[in-house]
XYZ file of C-alpha atoms in Angstrom:
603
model
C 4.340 24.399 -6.264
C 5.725 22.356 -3.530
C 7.606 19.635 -4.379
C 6.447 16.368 -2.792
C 7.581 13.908 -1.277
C 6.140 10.712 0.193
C 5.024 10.439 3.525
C 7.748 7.498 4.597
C 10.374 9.273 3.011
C 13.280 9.145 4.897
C 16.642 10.717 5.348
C 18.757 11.392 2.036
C 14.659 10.825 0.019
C 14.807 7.318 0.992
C 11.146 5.801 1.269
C 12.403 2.015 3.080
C 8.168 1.700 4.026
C 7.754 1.031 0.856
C 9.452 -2.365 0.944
C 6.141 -3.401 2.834
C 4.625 -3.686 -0.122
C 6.659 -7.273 -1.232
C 4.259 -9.036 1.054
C 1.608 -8.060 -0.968
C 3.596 -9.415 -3.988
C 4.245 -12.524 -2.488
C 0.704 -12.868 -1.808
C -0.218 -11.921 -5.410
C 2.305 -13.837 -6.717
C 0.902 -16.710 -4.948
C -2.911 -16.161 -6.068
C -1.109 -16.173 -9.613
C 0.356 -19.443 -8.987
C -2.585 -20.932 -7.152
C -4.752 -19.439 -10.469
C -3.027 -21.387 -12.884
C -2.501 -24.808 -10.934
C -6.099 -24.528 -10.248
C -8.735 -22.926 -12.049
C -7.105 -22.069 -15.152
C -5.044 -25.656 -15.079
C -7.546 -26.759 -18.014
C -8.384 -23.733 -19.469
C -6.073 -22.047 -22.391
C -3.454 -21.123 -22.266
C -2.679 -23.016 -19.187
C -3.459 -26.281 -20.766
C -1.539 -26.047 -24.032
C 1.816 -25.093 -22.192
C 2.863 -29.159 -22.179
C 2.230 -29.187 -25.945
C 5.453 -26.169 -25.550
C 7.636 -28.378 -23.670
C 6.659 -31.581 -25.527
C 8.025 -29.496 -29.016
C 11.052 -28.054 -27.131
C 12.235 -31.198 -26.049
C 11.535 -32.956 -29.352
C 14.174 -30.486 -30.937
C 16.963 -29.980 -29.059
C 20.220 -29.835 -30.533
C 23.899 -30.130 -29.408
C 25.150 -26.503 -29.691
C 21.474 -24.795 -28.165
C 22.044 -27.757 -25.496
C 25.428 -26.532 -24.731
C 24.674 -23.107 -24.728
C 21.358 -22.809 -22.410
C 23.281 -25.199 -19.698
C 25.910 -22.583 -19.718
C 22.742 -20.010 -19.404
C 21.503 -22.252 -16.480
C 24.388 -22.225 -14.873
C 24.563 -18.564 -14.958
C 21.424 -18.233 -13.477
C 21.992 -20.949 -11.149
C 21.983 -19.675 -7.145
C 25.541 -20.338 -6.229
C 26.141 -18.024 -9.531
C 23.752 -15.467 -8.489
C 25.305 -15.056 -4.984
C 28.443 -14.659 -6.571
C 28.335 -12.200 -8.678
C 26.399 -9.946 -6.750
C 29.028 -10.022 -3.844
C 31.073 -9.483 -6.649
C 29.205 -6.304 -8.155
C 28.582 -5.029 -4.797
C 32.140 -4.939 -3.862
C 32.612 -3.327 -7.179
C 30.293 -0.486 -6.737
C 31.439 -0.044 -3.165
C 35.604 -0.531 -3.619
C 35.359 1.741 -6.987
C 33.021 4.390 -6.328
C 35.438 4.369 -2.285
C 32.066 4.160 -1.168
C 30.488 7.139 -3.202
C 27.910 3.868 -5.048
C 26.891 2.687 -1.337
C 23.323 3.468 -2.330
C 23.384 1.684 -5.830
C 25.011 -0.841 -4.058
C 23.244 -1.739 -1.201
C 20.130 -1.333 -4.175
C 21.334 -4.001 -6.006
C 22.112 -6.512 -3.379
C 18.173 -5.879 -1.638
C 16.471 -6.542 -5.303
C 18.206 -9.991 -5.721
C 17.542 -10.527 -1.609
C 13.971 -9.293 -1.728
C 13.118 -11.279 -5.290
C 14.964 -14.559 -3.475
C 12.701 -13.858 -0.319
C 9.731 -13.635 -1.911
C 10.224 -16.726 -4.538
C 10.659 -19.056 -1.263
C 7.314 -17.738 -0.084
C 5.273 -18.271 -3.132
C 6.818 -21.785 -3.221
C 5.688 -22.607 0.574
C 2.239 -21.574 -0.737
C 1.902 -23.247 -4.549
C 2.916 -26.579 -5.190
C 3.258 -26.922 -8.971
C 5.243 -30.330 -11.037
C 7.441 -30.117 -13.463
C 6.694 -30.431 -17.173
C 6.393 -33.880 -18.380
C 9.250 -34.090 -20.237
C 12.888 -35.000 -20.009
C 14.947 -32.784 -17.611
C 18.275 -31.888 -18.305
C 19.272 -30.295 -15.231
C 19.094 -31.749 -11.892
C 15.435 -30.658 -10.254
C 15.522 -29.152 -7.133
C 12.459 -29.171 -4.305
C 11.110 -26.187 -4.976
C 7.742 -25.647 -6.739
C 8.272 -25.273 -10.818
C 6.076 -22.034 -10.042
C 7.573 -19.430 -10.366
C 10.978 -20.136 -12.060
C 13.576 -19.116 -9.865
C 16.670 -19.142 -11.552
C 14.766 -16.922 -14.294
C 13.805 -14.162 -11.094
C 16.851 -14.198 -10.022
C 18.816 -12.856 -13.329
C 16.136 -10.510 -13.707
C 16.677 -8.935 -10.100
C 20.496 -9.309 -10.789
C 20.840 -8.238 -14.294
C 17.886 -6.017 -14.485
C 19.067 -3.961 -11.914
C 22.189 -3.698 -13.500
C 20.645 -2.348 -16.507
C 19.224 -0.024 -14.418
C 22.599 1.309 -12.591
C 23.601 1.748 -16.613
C 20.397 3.772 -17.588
C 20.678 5.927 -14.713
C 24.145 6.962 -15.010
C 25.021 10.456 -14.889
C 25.815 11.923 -18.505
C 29.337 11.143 -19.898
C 29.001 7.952 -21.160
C 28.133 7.601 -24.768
C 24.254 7.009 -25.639
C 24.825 4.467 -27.930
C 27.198 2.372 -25.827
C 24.685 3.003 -22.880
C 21.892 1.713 -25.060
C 23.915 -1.452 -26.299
C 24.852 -2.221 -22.167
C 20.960 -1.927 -21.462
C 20.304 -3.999 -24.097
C 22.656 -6.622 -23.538
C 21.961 -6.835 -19.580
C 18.141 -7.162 -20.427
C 18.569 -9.591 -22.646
C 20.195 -11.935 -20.185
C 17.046 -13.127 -18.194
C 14.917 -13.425 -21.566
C 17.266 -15.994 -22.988
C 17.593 -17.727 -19.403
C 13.917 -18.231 -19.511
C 14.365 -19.696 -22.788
C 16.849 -22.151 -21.313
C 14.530 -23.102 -18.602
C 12.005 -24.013 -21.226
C 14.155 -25.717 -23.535
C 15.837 -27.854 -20.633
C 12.351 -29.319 -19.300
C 12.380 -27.486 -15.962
C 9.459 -24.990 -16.291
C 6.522 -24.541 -18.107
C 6.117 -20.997 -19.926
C 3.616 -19.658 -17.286
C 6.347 -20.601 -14.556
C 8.843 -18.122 -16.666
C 6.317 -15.703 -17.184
C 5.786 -15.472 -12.906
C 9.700 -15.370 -12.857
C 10.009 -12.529 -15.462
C 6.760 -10.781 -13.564
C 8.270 -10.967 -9.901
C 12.030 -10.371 -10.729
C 10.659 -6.976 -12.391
C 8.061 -6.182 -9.633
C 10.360 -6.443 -7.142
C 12.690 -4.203 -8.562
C 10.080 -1.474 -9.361
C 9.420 -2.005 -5.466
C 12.907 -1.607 -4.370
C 14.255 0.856 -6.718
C 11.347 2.887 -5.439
C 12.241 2.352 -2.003
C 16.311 2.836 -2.020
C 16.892 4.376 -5.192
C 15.038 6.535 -7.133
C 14.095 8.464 -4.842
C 17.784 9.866 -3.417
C 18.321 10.403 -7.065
C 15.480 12.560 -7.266
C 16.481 14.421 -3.896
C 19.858 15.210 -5.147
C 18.550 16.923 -7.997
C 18.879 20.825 -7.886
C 15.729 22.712 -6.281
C 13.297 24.157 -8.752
C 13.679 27.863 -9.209
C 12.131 29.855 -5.753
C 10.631 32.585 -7.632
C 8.258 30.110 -9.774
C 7.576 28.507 -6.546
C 6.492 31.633 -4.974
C 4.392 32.570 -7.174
C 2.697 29.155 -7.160
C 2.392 29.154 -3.525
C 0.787 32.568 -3.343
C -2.558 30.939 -5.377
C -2.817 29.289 -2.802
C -5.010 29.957 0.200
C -3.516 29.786 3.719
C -4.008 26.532 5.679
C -2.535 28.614 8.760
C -5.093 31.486 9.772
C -7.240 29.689 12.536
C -4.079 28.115 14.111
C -5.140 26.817 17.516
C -1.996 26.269 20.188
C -1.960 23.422 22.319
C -0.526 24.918 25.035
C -2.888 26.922 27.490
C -2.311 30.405 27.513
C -1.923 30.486 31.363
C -0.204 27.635 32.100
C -3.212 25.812 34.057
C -3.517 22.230 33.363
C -6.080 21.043 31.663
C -7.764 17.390 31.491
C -6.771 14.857 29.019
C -9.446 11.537 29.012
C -6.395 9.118 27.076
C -8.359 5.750 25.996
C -5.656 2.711 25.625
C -5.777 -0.628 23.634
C -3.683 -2.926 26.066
C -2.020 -4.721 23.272
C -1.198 -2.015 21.253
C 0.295 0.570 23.886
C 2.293 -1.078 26.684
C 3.324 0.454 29.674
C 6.524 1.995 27.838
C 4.476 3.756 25.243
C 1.590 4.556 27.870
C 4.567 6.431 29.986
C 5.462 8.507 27.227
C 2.356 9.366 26.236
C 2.134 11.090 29.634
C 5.048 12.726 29.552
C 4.417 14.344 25.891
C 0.913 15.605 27.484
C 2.574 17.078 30.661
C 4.437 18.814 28.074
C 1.546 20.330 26.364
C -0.090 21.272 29.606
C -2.421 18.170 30.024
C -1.406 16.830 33.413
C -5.213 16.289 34.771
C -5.340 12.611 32.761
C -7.896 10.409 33.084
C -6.941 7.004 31.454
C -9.423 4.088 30.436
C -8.626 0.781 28.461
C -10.649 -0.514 25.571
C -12.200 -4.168 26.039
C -13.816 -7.007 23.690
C -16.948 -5.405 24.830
C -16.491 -1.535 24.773
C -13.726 -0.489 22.263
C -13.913 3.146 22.878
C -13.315 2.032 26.647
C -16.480 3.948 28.044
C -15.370 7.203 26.669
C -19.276 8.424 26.439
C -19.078 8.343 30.260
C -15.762 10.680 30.119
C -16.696 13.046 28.594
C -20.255 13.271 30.084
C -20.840 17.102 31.409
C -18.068 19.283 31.324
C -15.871 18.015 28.462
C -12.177 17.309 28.632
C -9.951 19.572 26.695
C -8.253 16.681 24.805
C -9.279 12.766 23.910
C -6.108 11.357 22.981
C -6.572 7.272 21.646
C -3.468 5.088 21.325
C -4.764 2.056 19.378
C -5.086 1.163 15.778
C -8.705 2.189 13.444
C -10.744 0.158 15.177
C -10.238 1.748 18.409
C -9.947 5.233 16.480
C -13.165 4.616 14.668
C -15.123 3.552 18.079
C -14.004 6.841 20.052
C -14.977 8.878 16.891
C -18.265 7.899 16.981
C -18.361 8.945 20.161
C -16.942 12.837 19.821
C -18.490 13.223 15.953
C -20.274 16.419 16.527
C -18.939 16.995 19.910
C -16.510 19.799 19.080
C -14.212 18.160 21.269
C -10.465 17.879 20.193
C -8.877 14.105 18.860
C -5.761 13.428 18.959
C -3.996 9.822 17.475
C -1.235 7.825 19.108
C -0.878 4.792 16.203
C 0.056 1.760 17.564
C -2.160 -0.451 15.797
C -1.946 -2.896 12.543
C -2.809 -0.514 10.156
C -3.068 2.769 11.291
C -4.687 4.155 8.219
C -5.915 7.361 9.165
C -2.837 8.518 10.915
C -1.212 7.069 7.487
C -3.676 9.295 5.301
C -3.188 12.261 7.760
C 0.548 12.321 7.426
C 1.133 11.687 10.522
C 4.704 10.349 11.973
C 5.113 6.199 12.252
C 6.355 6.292 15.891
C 3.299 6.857 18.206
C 4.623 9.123 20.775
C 6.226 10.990 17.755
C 3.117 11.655 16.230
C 0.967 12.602 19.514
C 4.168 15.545 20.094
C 3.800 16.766 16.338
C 0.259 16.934 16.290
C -0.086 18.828 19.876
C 2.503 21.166 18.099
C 0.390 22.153 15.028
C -3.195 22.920 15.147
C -6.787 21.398 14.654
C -8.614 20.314 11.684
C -12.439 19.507 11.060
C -12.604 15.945 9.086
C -15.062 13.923 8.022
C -16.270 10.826 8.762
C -18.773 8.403 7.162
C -22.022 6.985 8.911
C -23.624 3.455 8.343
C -26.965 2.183 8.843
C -30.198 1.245 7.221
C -30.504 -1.672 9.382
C -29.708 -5.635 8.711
C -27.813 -5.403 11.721
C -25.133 -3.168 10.992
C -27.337 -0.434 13.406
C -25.819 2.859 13.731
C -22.350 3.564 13.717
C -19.675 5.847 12.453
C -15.606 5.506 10.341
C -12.729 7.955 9.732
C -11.114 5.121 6.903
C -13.304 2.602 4.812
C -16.411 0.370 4.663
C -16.477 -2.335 2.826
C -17.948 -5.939 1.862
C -17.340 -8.889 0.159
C -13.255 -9.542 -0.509
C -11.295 -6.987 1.852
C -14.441 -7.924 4.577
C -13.635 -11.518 4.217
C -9.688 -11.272 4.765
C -10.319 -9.195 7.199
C -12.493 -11.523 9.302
C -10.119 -13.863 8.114
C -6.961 -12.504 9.989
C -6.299 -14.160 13.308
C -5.513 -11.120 16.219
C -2.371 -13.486 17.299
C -1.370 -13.327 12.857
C -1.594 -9.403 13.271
C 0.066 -9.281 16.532
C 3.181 -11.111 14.678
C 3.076 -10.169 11.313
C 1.566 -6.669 11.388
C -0.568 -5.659 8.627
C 1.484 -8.277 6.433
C -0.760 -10.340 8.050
C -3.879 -9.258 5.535
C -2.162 -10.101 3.098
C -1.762 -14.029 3.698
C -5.180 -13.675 4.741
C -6.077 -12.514 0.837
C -4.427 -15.319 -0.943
C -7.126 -17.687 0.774
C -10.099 -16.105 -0.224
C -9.112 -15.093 -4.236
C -11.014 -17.791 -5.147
C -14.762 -16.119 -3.347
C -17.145 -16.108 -5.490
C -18.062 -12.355 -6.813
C -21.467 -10.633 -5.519
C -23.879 -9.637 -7.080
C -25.305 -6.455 -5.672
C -27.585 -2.980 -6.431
C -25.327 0.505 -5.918
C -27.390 3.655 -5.429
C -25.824 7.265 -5.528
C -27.948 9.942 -3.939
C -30.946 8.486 -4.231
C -30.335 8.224 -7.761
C -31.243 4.819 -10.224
C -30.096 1.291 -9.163
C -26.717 0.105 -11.179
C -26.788 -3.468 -11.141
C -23.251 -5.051 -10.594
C -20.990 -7.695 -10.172
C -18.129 -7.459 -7.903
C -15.600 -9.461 -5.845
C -15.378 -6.108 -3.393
C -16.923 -2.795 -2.836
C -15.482 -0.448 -0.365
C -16.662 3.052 0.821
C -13.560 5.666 1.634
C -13.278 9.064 3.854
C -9.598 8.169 2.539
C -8.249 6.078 -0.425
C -4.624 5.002 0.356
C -3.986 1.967 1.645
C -0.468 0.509 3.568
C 2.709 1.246 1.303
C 0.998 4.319 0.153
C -1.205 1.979 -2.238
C -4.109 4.416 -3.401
C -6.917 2.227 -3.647
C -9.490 5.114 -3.576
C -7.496 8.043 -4.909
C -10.177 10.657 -5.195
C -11.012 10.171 -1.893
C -9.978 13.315 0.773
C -10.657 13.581 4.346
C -12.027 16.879 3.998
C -14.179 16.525 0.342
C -17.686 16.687 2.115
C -18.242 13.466 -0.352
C -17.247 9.577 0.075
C -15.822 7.333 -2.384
C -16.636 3.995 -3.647
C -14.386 1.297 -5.546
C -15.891 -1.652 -7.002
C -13.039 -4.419 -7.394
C -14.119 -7.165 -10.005
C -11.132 -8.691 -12.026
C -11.342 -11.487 -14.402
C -9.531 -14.304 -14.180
C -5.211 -14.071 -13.641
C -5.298 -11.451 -16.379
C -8.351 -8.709 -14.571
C -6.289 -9.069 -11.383
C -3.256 -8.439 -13.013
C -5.057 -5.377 -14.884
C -5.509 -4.284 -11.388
C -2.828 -4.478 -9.913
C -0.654 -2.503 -12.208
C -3.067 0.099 -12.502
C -3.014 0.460 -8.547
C 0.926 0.060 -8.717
C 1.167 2.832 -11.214
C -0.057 5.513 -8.969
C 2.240 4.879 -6.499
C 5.208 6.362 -9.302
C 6.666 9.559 -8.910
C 4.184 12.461 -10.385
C 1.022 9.817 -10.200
C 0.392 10.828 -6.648
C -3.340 9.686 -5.367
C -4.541 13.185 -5.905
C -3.750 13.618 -9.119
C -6.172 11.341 -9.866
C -8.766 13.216 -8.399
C -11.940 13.652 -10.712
C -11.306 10.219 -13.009
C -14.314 7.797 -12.409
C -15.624 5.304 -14.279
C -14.146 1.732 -15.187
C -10.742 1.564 -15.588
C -7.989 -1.484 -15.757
C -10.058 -2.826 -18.364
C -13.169 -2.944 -16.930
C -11.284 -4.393 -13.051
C -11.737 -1.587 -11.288
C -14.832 1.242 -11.008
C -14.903 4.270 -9.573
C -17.870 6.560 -7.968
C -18.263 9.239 -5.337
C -21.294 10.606 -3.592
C -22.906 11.831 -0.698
C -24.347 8.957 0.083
C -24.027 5.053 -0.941
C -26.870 2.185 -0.584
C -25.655 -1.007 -1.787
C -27.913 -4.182 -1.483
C -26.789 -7.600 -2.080
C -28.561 -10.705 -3.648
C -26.936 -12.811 -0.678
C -25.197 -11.903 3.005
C -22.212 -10.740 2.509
C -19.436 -10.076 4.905
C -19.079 -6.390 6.159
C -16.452 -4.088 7.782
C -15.700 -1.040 9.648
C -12.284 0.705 9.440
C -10.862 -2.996 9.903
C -13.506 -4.568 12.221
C -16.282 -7.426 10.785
C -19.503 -6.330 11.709
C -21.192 -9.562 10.373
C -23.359 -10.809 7.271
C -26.438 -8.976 5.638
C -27.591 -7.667 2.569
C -27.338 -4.200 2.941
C -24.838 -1.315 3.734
C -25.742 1.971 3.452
C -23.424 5.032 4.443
C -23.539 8.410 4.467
C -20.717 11.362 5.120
C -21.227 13.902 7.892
C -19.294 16.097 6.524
C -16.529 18.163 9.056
C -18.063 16.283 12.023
C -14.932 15.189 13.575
C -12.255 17.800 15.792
C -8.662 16.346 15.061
C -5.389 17.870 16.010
C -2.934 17.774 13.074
C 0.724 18.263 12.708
C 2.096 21.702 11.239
C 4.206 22.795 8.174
C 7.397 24.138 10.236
C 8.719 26.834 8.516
C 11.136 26.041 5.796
C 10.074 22.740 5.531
C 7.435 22.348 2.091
C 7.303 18.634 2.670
C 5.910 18.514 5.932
C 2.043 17.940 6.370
C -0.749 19.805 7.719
C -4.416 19.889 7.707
C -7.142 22.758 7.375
C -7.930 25.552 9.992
C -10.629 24.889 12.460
C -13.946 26.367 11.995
C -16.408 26.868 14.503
C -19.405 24.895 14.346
C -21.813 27.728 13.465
C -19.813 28.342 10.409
C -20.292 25.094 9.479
C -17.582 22.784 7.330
C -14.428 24.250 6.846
C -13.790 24.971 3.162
C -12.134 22.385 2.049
C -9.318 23.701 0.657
C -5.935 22.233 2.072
C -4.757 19.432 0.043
C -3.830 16.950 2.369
C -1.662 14.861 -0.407
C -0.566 18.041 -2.043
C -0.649 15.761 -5.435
């Protein structure tokens, strides 16, 4: 089979897009904090933790004194910085610059875990325990504990330089090293206890977002060079393999015309999204293709598929090209659903999921050239309606009420315009506290399941910014939609959640293999369905969305797939390249949806 690789992988295996996800665990990090200094502040075991620091205190003794300040001062920040200048100048000066990678992998964890422990402190405001303090308290909030994050990121990843060390060294002294350099940040969050300056929950966050962060960036810089140096698998098994499956390539449509003419492009523009540097290559990469008749339009608050029904009126243009983010994407695809004509995506949006999902390349004008290179693909896209004001209309990503609706609505345009999609995120940690819905899910007309949720979304695709796989049965080509019902409980069901999520995002739990497992899962956090078609009623107006735009309150949201409706031009597999996406053949209309074979995550 082919071997896979992730989407944002980069030269030498490196995945650096994946270091977008340490927003999210700031703002996780911070609904922990805000949890436990809030609701949970008088609930167990929140509420016993002084009772910890009150028996701590009452037995301290000169030689454990002694010993955790020389802990504290280990962990301390002027300690930190040193001796990880001191390691990385190690790795670098030793290896003569052969380490660079472990290097530069070590410095980013204790970086990235510092970064992120300032921003959860801007956000939660948490005391000190009530107890004697024998070190010197600095501003910060006592949530989480720093100095324990810090030796995690900093020790931690040392232990995991050791463990992945080629073979040479003994096992057992390999073992004892791990052990030793693990053992480091458990006995500094002892010390922080024992001293006064955190409460156990506070160590607990430190322990939880020194290790997250590494997972993150170990992910991103790391593991996955290591797994791209590793020798290829052997061709003949591969072959074999490869020949099960069917071809992807048979109904390959060029771009080009096959006499030269031009032919007419209608290009619909966000303003804010493609400038007037982007818009100019966009030209030139049609000219390329043969598209110099161009007829350009702009999207507005009031039409955000910029009048393309007009465009496209009579004779139909060879080509719609959009340069926006989903929202804009999702308008014009309502419009050419069912019209046979050819899309093609420019991403220059916040989130630019469907170009994400697609494989697509990041840089817009990249991914318009690759795509006019390769060949069409039929897709589907989902339809709402059923009234309470949602009318008609049509998405390529997700639907959705309740939580992801409310941080969406939530999200200023001038946030997303600075932050990018990091900008949800912030926008989450305010509403964690919404109350959950209760609501009625149908399934192909099937019974009513009552349910209880904080979120229900609706996917043509299931993976989310970072390569999160929120829906990860979900295919843009499976004829069916997906639903997720999000309802943790308390700091422990979103935790539940959260590592389930995170754990399909490690290498060989790619979003498709997951394909086929529905049900509850993360304890009972997450549920999983898939259908044809979804009616969900609510016992009170809940907030809605479309591929990233509100579309108000009600009490309803139906949708329904229409399955192969939507032309898109896809990027090819170039020959001796197994990594490199593509999408199904195109089918002609009277042969209806295309078979559905190509797996577009190759999981």
């Amino acid at each position: 089979m082919r071997p896979e690789r992730s989407a944002a992988a980069g030269p030498g295996g490196l995945r650096p897009r994946l270091l977008l996800l340490l927003p999210v665990q700031a703002a996780l990090m911070a609904g922990v904090g805000l949890m436990v200094t809030g609701p949970l502040a008088r609930r167990w075991p929140v509420a016993e933790e002084d009772g910890v620091n009150r028996g701590l205190a009452a037995h301290r003794t000169g030689p454990l004194t002694a010993f955790t300040e020389w802990l504290s001062l280990l962990a301390g920040t002027q300690s930190i910085i040193a001796l990880t200048l001191l390691a990385v100048a190690a790795l670098t000066a030793y290896s003569r610059g052969r380490r660079l990678r472990e290097a530069v992998f070590l410095g980013g964890a204790v970086a990235a875990q510092s970064a992120v422990f300032l921003l959860v402190t801007v956000v939660v405001e948490r005391s000190r325990p009530h107890v004697p303090h024998l070190d010197a308290a600095p501003p910060t909030s006592s949530f989480p504990s720093g100095h324990v994050g810090a030796s995690v990121a900093l020790f931690g990843g040392l232990a995991v330089l050791v463990a992945l060390r080629p073979p040479g060294t003994r096992r057992w002294v390999r073992y004892a090293l791990v052990s030793a350099l693990l053992l480091v940040p458990l006995a500094v969050a002892f010390s922080r206890l024992y001293r006064g300056m955190h409460h156990p929950s506070d160590v607990v966050g430190g322990l939880l977002n020194g290790a997250c962060t590494l997972l993150v960036v170990a992910h991103a810089l790391l593991l996955p060079w290591r797994k791209h140096r590793r020798p290829p698998a052997d061709p003949g098994a591969c072959a074999v393999a490869e020949s099960r499956l069917p071809s992807a390539r048979t109904a390959r449509t060029p771009a080009r015309h096959a006499g030269g003419t031009a032919r007419r492009a209608v290009v619909v523009r966000h303003p804010h999204g493609c400038g007037a540097e982007l818009a100019e290559r966009v030209r030139s990469v049609l000219r390329r293709h043969g598209y110099a008749d161009q007829v350009w339009t702009e999207t507005s608050a009031e039409d955000a598929a910029g009048g393309l029904a007009g465009r496209i009126a009579g004779e139909g243009p060879a080509l719609v090209v959009v340069c926006g983010g989903d929202g804009t994407v999702r308008a014009c695809a309502d419009v050419l659903a069912g019209t046979g004509i050819p899309l093609a995506v420019v991403p220059c949006g916040t989130g630019n999921l469907l170009a994400r999902n697609l494989r697509m390349p990041a840089d817009p004008a990249a991914a318009l050239e690759a795509a006019l290179s390769g060949e069409t693909a039929r897709i589907d896209v989902g339809r709402v309606g059923g009234g309470d004001g949602t009318g008609s209309a049509r998405f390529t990503v997700m639907a959705g009420a309740g939580f992801d609706a409310a941080l969406v609505g939530g999200t200023s345009a001038r946030a997303k315009q600075r932050l990018g999609w990091a900008a949800y995120a912030l926008s989450a940690v305010r509403h964690l506290r919404d109350p959950r819905m209760r609501l009625s899910l149908r399934l192909d007309g099937g019974p009513a399941r009552e349910r209880r949720a904080r979120m229900v979304v609706i996917g043509n695709v299931g993976t989310l910014q970072g390569g999160l796989p929120l829906l990860p049965g979900a295919r843009p080509d499976s004829g069916r939609l997906e639903v997720a019902l999000l309802d943790p409980r308390g700091v422990r069901g979103w935790l539940a959640a959260a590592a389930h999520l995170g754990a399909r995002m490690l290498p060989g739990r790619a979003a498709g293999g997951t394909r086929g497992e529905y049900g509850r899962v993360a304890g009972g956090a997450l549920e999983y369905f898939s259908a044809v078609r979804v009616d969900i009623r609510f016992a009170r107006p809940q907030a809605r969305e479309l591929d990233g735009d509100v579309i108000g309150s009600g009490t309803r949201l139906t949708a329904e797939v229409e399955p192969g409706a939507l032309r898109i031009w896809l990027p090819p597999r170039p020959a001796g390249d197994a990594d490199a996406p593509s999408g199904p053949p195109t089918r002609s209309a009277a042969a209806g949806p295309d078979p559905r074979t190509h797996d577009f995550h190759r999981g």
